[in-house]
XYZ file of C-alpha atoms in Angstrom:
592
model
C -69.897 214.986 224.647
C -70.287 218.668 223.773
C -73.096 217.920 221.638
C -74.491 216.141 224.229
C -74.467 219.395 226.192
C -75.303 221.789 223.701
C -79.079 219.805 223.410
C -79.486 219.878 226.922
C -78.794 223.760 227.290
C -81.175 224.255 224.503
C -83.897 222.069 226.369
C -82.695 224.313 229.398
C -83.491 227.290 227.789
C -86.735 226.528 226.524
C -87.972 224.974 229.478
C -87.195 227.851 231.938
C -87.630 230.919 229.229
C -90.247 229.364 226.925
C -87.950 230.226 223.578
C -85.748 227.385 222.076
C -82.124 229.200 221.339
C -80.644 229.073 217.713
C -77.680 227.192 217.482
C -75.229 230.179 216.771
C -76.349 231.436 220.511
C -74.947 228.433 222.384
C -71.363 228.868 223.105
C -69.374 226.185 224.888
C -65.981 226.352 225.864
C -63.454 224.232 227.716
C -63.365 225.946 231.363
C -59.852 227.755 232.331
C -57.670 225.444 234.416
C -57.961 228.071 237.123
C -61.368 227.299 237.983
C -63.516 223.981 238.696
C -65.565 222.935 235.552
C -65.074 220.938 232.706
C -66.751 222.960 230.234
C -67.809 226.433 230.618
C -71.384 228.435 228.541
C -71.095 231.821 227.733
C -74.620 232.848 228.806
C -74.471 236.544 227.247
C -75.833 235.598 223.985
C -78.739 233.641 225.912
C -79.980 237.028 228.194
C -82.164 238.125 224.680
C -84.301 235.092 225.624
C -83.692 235.048 229.732
C -84.512 238.966 230.142
C -82.627 238.405 233.412
C -78.976 239.373 233.912
C -75.962 236.853 233.449
C -75.538 235.681 236.974
C -78.969 234.648 237.811
C -79.432 233.067 233.996
C -76.031 230.890 234.688
C -78.024 230.475 238.072
C -81.060 228.973 237.173
C -80.024 227.028 234.147
C -76.838 225.527 236.139
C -79.692 224.265 238.599
C -81.767 223.215 235.585
C -78.538 221.312 234.070
C -77.806 219.691 237.685
C -81.318 218.394 238.359
C -82.147 217.184 234.839
C -79.153 215.782 232.892
C -77.426 212.824 234.060
C -73.956 213.869 233.016
C -73.922 216.969 234.936
C -72.215 216.539 238.485
C -72.127 220.344 239.310
C -72.177 223.845 238.427
C -70.339 226.835 239.579
C -71.221 230.865 238.362
C -68.378 233.149 237.669
C -69.260 236.412 236.360
C -72.087 235.206 234.497
C -70.246 232.337 232.903
C -71.829 228.993 233.517
C -68.838 226.463 234.413
C -70.268 222.916 234.220
C -68.447 219.799 236.009
C -69.347 216.381 234.428
C -69.911 213.228 236.331
C -67.141 210.566 236.505
C -68.775 208.297 234.949
C -69.417 210.315 231.657
C -65.609 210.907 231.453
C -65.525 206.720 231.179
C -68.188 206.639 228.918
C -66.621 209.265 226.622
C -63.555 206.686 226.565
C -65.654 203.626 225.929
C -67.031 205.374 222.874
C -63.653 206.443 221.535
C -62.020 203.271 222.092
C -65.082 201.721 220.155
C -64.905 203.818 217.279
C -62.252 202.855 214.896
C -62.608 205.550 212.697
C -63.124 207.996 215.274
C -63.086 211.501 214.006
C -64.311 211.063 210.762
C -67.343 211.680 209.167
C -68.373 208.685 206.784
C -68.378 209.470 202.703
C -71.468 208.348 201.047
C -72.964 208.531 197.334
C -74.624 211.968 198.140
C -71.106 213.419 199.664
C -70.579 216.577 197.917
C -67.607 216.529 195.771
C -65.213 218.825 195.951
C -61.683 219.427 193.419
C -58.532 220.354 195.391
C -55.911 221.776 192.805
C -52.039 221.962 194.095
C -48.621 221.946 193.440
C -48.953 223.240 189.819
C -45.211 223.225 188.815
C -43.547 224.331 185.486
C -41.288 222.112 183.638
C -38.560 224.298 183.906
C -37.384 223.468 186.777
C -37.350 220.874 189.702
C -39.758 221.450 192.615
C -38.373 223.754 195.482
C -39.179 224.588 198.861
C -41.783 226.721 197.785
C -43.512 223.658 196.173
C -42.812 221.837 199.347
C -45.524 223.728 201.190
C -47.933 223.863 198.663
C -47.645 220.196 198.323
C -48.191 219.808 201.597
C -51.019 222.158 202.433
C -52.968 220.916 199.333
C -52.387 217.180 200.574
C -53.329 217.615 203.894
C -56.434 219.836 203.065
C -57.652 217.108 200.900
C -57.398 214.710 203.808
C -59.128 216.946 206.171
C -61.837 217.155 204.000
C -62.536 213.387 203.205
C -62.317 213.305 206.922
C -65.204 215.949 206.978
C -67.143 213.431 204.680
C -66.542 214.945 201.316
C -65.675 213.115 198.026
C -62.182 214.236 196.753
C -60.482 214.830 193.565
C -56.741 215.618 194.189
C -55.587 217.527 190.433
C -52.653 219.300 189.201
C -52.116 221.413 186.360
C -48.713 221.359 184.781
C -47.343 224.932 182.932
C -46.099 222.826 180.536
C -45.840 225.440 177.678
C -44.291 229.012 177.448
C -41.462 230.947 176.953
C -39.964 229.700 180.274
C -39.876 226.535 178.831
C -38.169 227.468 175.625
C -35.676 228.983 177.492
C -34.676 225.801 178.963
C -34.584 223.892 175.570
C -32.688 226.303 173.872
C -30.005 226.470 176.779
C -30.014 222.862 176.234
C -29.367 222.527 172.499
C -26.669 225.017 172.809
C -24.745 223.774 175.651
C -26.205 220.457 176.211
C -23.967 218.707 174.117
C -26.392 215.825 173.485
C -26.700 215.598 177.850
C -29.804 212.914 179.187
C -30.616 212.111 182.593
C -28.969 208.729 182.483
C -25.911 209.965 180.413
C -25.018 212.390 183.415
C -26.614 210.548 186.275
C -29.063 213.220 187.272
C -32.733 213.376 187.720
C -34.658 214.522 184.754
C -35.837 217.597 186.508
C -32.744 218.773 187.928
C -30.804 218.337 184.543
C -33.339 220.602 182.786
C -33.355 223.172 185.531
C -29.543 223.359 185.029
C -29.822 224.695 181.545
C -32.727 227.642 182.732
C -29.899 228.476 184.946
C -27.848 228.347 181.985
C -29.855 230.345 179.925
C -30.521 233.120 182.471
C -26.632 233.356 182.665
C -25.721 234.005 179.155
C -28.788 235.955 178.713
C -27.265 238.532 181.202
C -23.892 238.411 179.260
C -25.203 239.345 176.445
C -27.273 242.298 178.110
C -24.006 243.456 179.558
C -22.197 242.818 176.092
C -24.870 245.251 174.348
C -25.075 247.761 177.109
C -21.130 248.012 176.771
C -21.686 248.812 172.867
C -24.029 251.923 173.925
C -27.855 250.308 174.128
C -29.943 251.321 176.896
C -30.843 248.077 179.298
C -34.561 247.736 178.211
C -33.363 247.533 174.896
C -30.431 245.057 175.514
C -32.985 242.862 177.021
C -35.368 243.058 174.337
C -32.718 242.589 171.610
C -30.321 239.790 173.191
C -29.794 237.374 170.427
C -30.620 234.622 173.208
C -34.055 236.055 173.944
C -34.594 236.523 170.602
C -33.999 232.981 169.704
C -36.217 231.792 172.724
C -39.231 233.783 171.559
C -38.706 232.287 168.149
C -38.717 228.943 169.682
C -42.042 229.504 171.242
C -43.511 230.817 167.970
C -42.531 227.551 166.245
C -43.833 225.615 169.416
C -47.435 227.162 169.098
C -47.450 226.615 164.990
C -46.727 222.880 165.896
C -43.561 222.902 164.526
C -42.537 218.840 164.213
C -38.530 219.405 165.281
C -39.238 221.930 168.626
C -42.253 219.801 169.550
C -40.196 216.394 169.514
C -37.625 218.235 171.937
C -40.613 219.956 173.785
C -41.797 216.325 174.736
C -38.241 214.823 175.234
C -37.361 217.583 178.079
C -40.797 217.497 179.577
C -40.857 213.889 180.069
C -37.522 213.700 181.860
C -39.130 216.740 183.971
C -42.148 214.339 184.667
C -40.236 211.708 185.714
C -38.173 213.477 187.922
C -41.471 215.240 189.358
C -42.820 211.541 189.907
C -40.127 210.163 192.338
C -40.004 213.680 193.966
C -43.823 213.513 194.877
C -43.525 209.766 196.152
C -40.914 210.252 198.271
C -42.868 213.948 199.668
C -45.808 211.402 199.955
C -48.124 213.164 197.825
C -50.611 212.038 194.792
C -53.050 213.143 192.304
C -56.133 212.116 190.929
C -55.965 214.244 187.714
C -53.671 216.161 186.229
C -54.157 218.471 183.636
C -51.664 219.925 181.465
C -51.565 224.033 180.362
C -50.618 222.750 176.689
C -54.214 221.182 176.516
C -56.342 223.483 178.294
C -54.907 227.166 176.939
C -56.690 226.193 173.622
C -60.278 225.825 175.479
C -59.986 228.768 177.340
C -59.251 230.567 174.245
C -62.584 229.294 172.817
C -64.355 230.040 176.094
C -63.004 233.696 175.727
C -64.321 233.661 172.141
C -67.581 232.530 173.376
C -68.589 235.032 176.071
C -66.971 237.698 173.625
C -69.854 236.951 171.447
C -72.314 236.633 174.027
C -71.558 240.274 175.155
C -69.804 238.817 178.062
C -66.444 240.341 176.843
C -64.974 243.449 174.425
C -62.248 243.851 171.916
C -59.886 246.903 172.222
C -58.974 248.634 169.045
C -56.028 246.383 168.606
C -58.103 243.444 168.868
C -57.279 242.279 172.466
C -60.307 240.841 174.350
C -61.058 242.071 177.440
C -63.498 241.643 180.287
C -64.669 244.858 182.147
C -65.202 244.458 186.128
C -65.476 248.016 187.245
C -69.233 247.173 188.075
C -67.327 245.102 190.636
C -65.231 247.574 191.892
C -61.944 246.060 189.859
C -60.248 247.450 186.510
C -59.784 245.808 183.132
C -58.872 242.360 182.702
C -57.034 241.068 179.760
C -58.045 237.636 178.703
C -56.460 237.679 174.745
C -53.472 239.007 173.435
C -53.600 241.197 170.186
C -52.053 238.593 168.386
C -54.462 235.887 169.749
C -52.276 234.143 172.341
C -53.431 233.383 175.765
C -52.652 234.439 178.960
C -52.849 232.413 182.391
C -56.271 233.707 183.143
C -57.297 232.180 179.628
C -55.595 229.052 180.630
C -57.604 228.880 183.700
C -60.792 229.352 182.318
C -59.931 226.474 179.795
C -58.983 223.928 182.787
C -61.952 224.976 184.652
C -64.124 224.054 181.515
C -62.575 220.878 181.202
C -62.845 219.851 184.914
C -66.327 220.858 184.977
C -66.663 218.342 182.171
C -64.567 215.713 183.688
C -66.339 216.070 187.275
C -69.738 216.873 189.207
C -67.850 219.789 191.113
C -69.727 221.077 194.094
C -66.859 223.184 195.319
C -63.630 224.122 193.838
C -60.028 225.091 196.010
C -57.343 226.046 194.659
C -54.267 226.042 196.760
C -51.870 228.802 195.264
C -50.035 231.429 197.174
C -50.994 234.885 198.588
C -49.488 236.591 195.738
C -52.058 235.736 193.502
C -55.337 236.789 195.454
C -56.078 239.030 192.920
C -55.890 236.310 190.118
C -58.367 234.290 191.966
C -60.915 237.327 192.327
C -61.024 237.906 188.936
C -61.075 234.330 188.059
C -64.157 233.848 190.485
C -65.808 236.316 188.597
C -64.996 235.373 185.064
C -66.469 231.678 185.510
C -69.432 232.840 187.293
C -70.307 235.086 184.187
C -69.543 232.256 182.088
C -72.176 229.860 183.891
C -69.862 227.527 186.106
C -72.372 226.802 189.002
C -69.544 226.718 191.517
C -67.576 229.691 190.466
C -68.732 232.444 192.735
C -68.007 230.026 195.450
C -64.658 228.834 194.305
C -61.817 229.117 197.264
C -58.987 230.577 196.845
C -56.509 228.555 199.900
C -54.335 231.761 199.881
C -51.118 231.014 201.612
C -47.785 232.516 202.715
C -44.987 232.619 201.279
C -42.030 230.436 202.874
C -38.367 231.234 203.040
C -35.025 230.358 204.730
C -33.001 231.957 207.496
C -30.757 233.850 204.612
C -33.858 234.928 202.706
C -35.641 234.564 199.830
C -34.932 232.279 196.647
C -34.624 232.855 193.114
C -34.580 229.915 190.588
C -33.491 232.169 187.612
C -29.958 232.611 189.500
C -29.846 229.365 190.772
C -30.293 229.824 194.621
C -33.858 228.177 195.473
C -33.542 224.826 198.012
C -34.757 221.589 195.809
C -37.120 219.779 197.547
C -35.194 216.658 196.700
C -31.938 218.297 198.274
C -34.232 219.568 201.558
C -35.729 215.924 201.911
C -32.072 214.270 201.805
C -30.885 216.953 204.177
C -33.921 216.288 206.995
C -33.347 212.609 206.636
C -29.481 212.814 207.131
C -30.424 215.056 210.050
C -32.843 212.729 211.684
C -30.535 209.914 211.360
C -27.599 211.931 212.997
C -29.430 212.968 215.710
C -31.450 209.872 216.697
C -28.074 207.931 216.681
C -26.506 210.428 219.062
C -29.796 210.012 221.226
C -29.442 206.298 221.362
C -33.082 206.016 219.896
C -31.880 203.420 216.983
C -29.464 201.390 219.562
C -30.421 197.438 218.741
C -31.820 198.255 215.031
C -31.052 196.623 211.502
C -30.262 198.784 209.214
C -33.266 198.496 207.171
C -35.415 199.926 210.199
C -32.934 202.682 210.809
C -33.414 203.885 207.138
C -37.281 203.584 207.506
C -37.364 205.214 210.914
C -35.098 207.818 210.295
C -36.941 208.653 207.063
C -40.115 209.209 208.709
C -38.771 210.909 211.425
C -36.418 213.591 208.722
C -39.757 214.086 206.223
C -42.510 214.154 209.404
C -40.101 216.701 210.959
C -40.284 218.743 207.541
C -44.290 218.093 206.971
C -44.820 218.951 210.498
C -42.595 222.091 210.767
C -44.298 223.823 207.743
C -47.948 222.569 208.849
C -48.188 223.737 212.159
C -47.460 227.445 210.862
C -51.246 228.995 209.880
C -51.008 228.654 206.566
C -52.029 232.504 205.481
C -48.764 233.488 207.129
C -45.306 233.946 205.619
C -42.658 231.816 207.543
C -39.169 230.889 207.738
C -38.353 227.300 207.311
C -35.065 226.329 209.975
C -33.973 222.558 208.542
C -31.978 222.838 212.212
C -35.260 223.791 214.493
C -37.283 221.219 212.861
C -36.103 218.231 214.212
C -36.271 218.528 218.606
C -37.595 215.481 220.040
C -38.399 217.800 222.802
C -40.377 220.697 221.524
C -43.035 221.475 219.275
C -42.094 219.352 216.444
C -43.028 216.267 214.446
C -39.905 214.409 215.738
C -41.316 214.699 219.281
C -45.138 213.484 218.534
C -43.479 210.266 216.510
C -41.509 209.419 219.704
C -44.261 209.824 221.894
C -46.039 207.419 219.708
C -43.610 205.155 219.722
C -43.603 205.806 223.245
C -47.352 204.643 223.632
C -46.552 201.338 221.354
C -43.852 200.152 223.443
C -46.212 200.409 226.760
C -48.850 198.488 224.811
C -47.019 195.978 223.791
C -45.930 195.200 227.240
C -49.711 195.333 228.423
C -50.192 193.167 225.901
C -48.486 190.437 227.960
C -50.766 191.053 230.498
C -53.615 189.532 229.023
C -57.263 190.512 229.249
C -57.988 193.702 230.930
C -60.642 194.049 233.600
C -63.769 196.735 233.322
C -63.334 199.804 235.125
C -66.742 201.043 235.782
C -67.086 203.380 238.700
C -63.286 204.398 239.325
C -62.155 207.377 240.004
C -60.295 209.266 237.924
C -57.901 212.274 238.785
C -57.378 215.811 236.923
C -54.607 214.313 234.467
C -56.911 211.635 233.322
C -59.878 213.742 232.651
C -57.734 215.848 230.815
C -56.692 213.762 228.627
C -60.335 212.220 227.925
C -61.431 215.884 227.442
C -58.576 216.333 224.748
C -59.457 213.365 222.916
C -63.345 214.219 222.981
C -62.510 217.872 221.417
C -60.784 215.825 218.298
C -63.859 215.180 216.013
C -65.044 219.056 216.667
C -60.990 220.262 215.424
C -61.205 218.177 212.380
C -64.398 220.018 211.888
C -62.792 222.835 212.197
C -59.778 222.636 210.494
C -62.149 221.675 207.489
C -64.381 224.827 207.764
C -60.990 227.059 207.842
C -58.947 225.506 205.598
C -56.300 225.264 208.077
C -54.016 222.009 208.373
C -52.266 224.017 211.296
C -55.314 223.663 213.582
C -54.531 219.514 213.683
C -51.109 219.803 214.060
C -51.322 222.035 217.280
C -54.402 220.225 219.103
C -52.008 217.272 218.448
C -49.123 218.910 219.923
C -51.417 219.433 222.706
C -52.505 216.145 223.562
C -49.002 214.735 223.058
C -47.524 217.411 226.137
C -50.845 216.298 228.009
C -49.991 212.810 227.490
C -46.328 212.915 228.546
C -46.891 215.379 231.802
C -49.732 212.245 232.722
C -47.135 209.362 231.736
C -44.430 211.391 233.892
C -46.821 211.729 237.210
C -48.699 208.337 237.491
C -47.341 204.597 236.588
C -49.627 202.661 234.059
C -48.184 199.143 234.293
C -46.981 199.104 238.086
C -50.384 200.511 238.205
C -51.353 198.242 241.556
C -55.117 198.545 241.435
C -56.186 196.620 238.139
C -58.961 198.530 237.413
C -56.978 201.745 236.929
C -54.233 200.403 235.170
C -56.330 198.884 232.317
C -58.203 202.094 232.200
C -54.935 203.860 231.992
C -53.695 201.402 229.168
C -57.079 201.968 227.137
C -56.434 205.604 227.374
C -53.063 205.524 226.207
C -53.978 203.296 223.433
C -56.345 206.125 222.050
C -54.207 208.458 222.548
C -52.093 206.401 220.495
C -54.987 206.209 217.790
C -55.379 209.954 217.528
C -51.984 210.669 217.495
C -51.898 208.533 214.463
C -55.287 209.493 212.869
C -54.476 213.109 213.282
C -50.912 213.046 211.701
C -52.050 211.080 208.802
C -54.311 214.030 208.408
C -50.957 215.517 207.836
C -49.141 213.440 205.525
C -46.930 212.312 208.525
C -46.016 209.010 209.622
C -45.571 207.412 213.022
C -43.169 204.969 214.159
C -44.410 201.840 216.438
C -40.946 201.912 218.034
C -37.538 204.199 218.269
């Protein structure tokens, strides 16, 4: 309907003033509730064409639309803004179109659709996934679903940081303190077990530093000369040299972590089409850097280290290879990009990484462009803010992080407790209770995180996330279940009669108008890389429906045509809720 109106306005301006406006000059907004109308045209961008004042321009366009456009019933002008009133029949036609479109809000993917690759998660294999990873994974997965809905082919990818000193710390601590423990022998997920030894290394390392300082050594020297750190560095050298024993332990402990990650990803409801490993890509990165060096794209300093000079871009010089030839994160990212470009015909690359890496990706974009990657200059760093708990920041080395698995357990437990207290599980089997409470708990977690503008830092409070009356996932899920209950009862009434020609009330029009906005919201969410637009649209839709449900009868409405329309309207609200929540990776129950 919005596009139909935009086209009508273009035709009106061209007919009235002799010139067709550009698309950017046509601004339509939903009319504010205090004014009469459905859509409001902002006339100010059109004054250069009309050469008249805003009020006169709005008046003339309004008169033309009323006389020549069938869906326009009336208009009014307020301070140069043109408020357009649509015909009742146009709203009914819109509802019927939405009802007939199973994939409403989605643009079909074709063979010629551009391919976007989205990287998210990027965990280290020395610890389990934590709350920060949850935000990353949920944003990445939701963005992938939103881009699919906008007609893109999507490849979801993950780069696992599986090598380096941090990995060796866990390995060394296991050798010293593990006594042969395995995930099966201690009954613990492998990623949690390995994470325990990362924490154990840090505690033992700090104790050694303290002892050396007591012996008279300064803190910096103590950190460098602590026996554990020296052993970890030696283990890393052996790993890079291909030492068979070190590599075998590395493979064993990494596999423990991968098995644990897979369980967490599955439960979280996220997945990947392709996983890359730093241990495979860093050598390719070194090759690419050396190629760039030979082409004069980079330079070498006196100590043999390789650098990129970006002072012409207003930046500084960036280290790419250390003096000993070892790589840095930038080297790895160049190698990973090279491998991905070989594997896929990428049109756009999106990196879902926290905002502390803004500079890194600014530099990476420049370097990839210099190295000839077609999408390098236009790569997207989907930069998001940090997530904290009410108690403050988390620290992996000190073991103060909130593990993803523990948080999901807590969310499902809380959902179960609250649902039982409110009587929402009465009459259900234990299997149904488990499934619904898992859906509610994880849905509440996902919604609470995704409703926030991803660019902002946020505080996650588990206690606030499950509320059947607020801006929460559980409120939306409960509304979907309520509508499904109405639809089950409506099905007993048999085939619905036609409802052409009925008069709609303001609440019904507001709901159809909200439904008609869904495709544009999906488009905008893809353009801005913002799942929060989907989340908050869904909440507004649900709030609007609940007001309608409270004020008007559906199944007990005596007029059969009106009753049929309200059933169809409810059906499509449920459809859009389900499709919108699916874009966030959230399921909705049919009963509750």
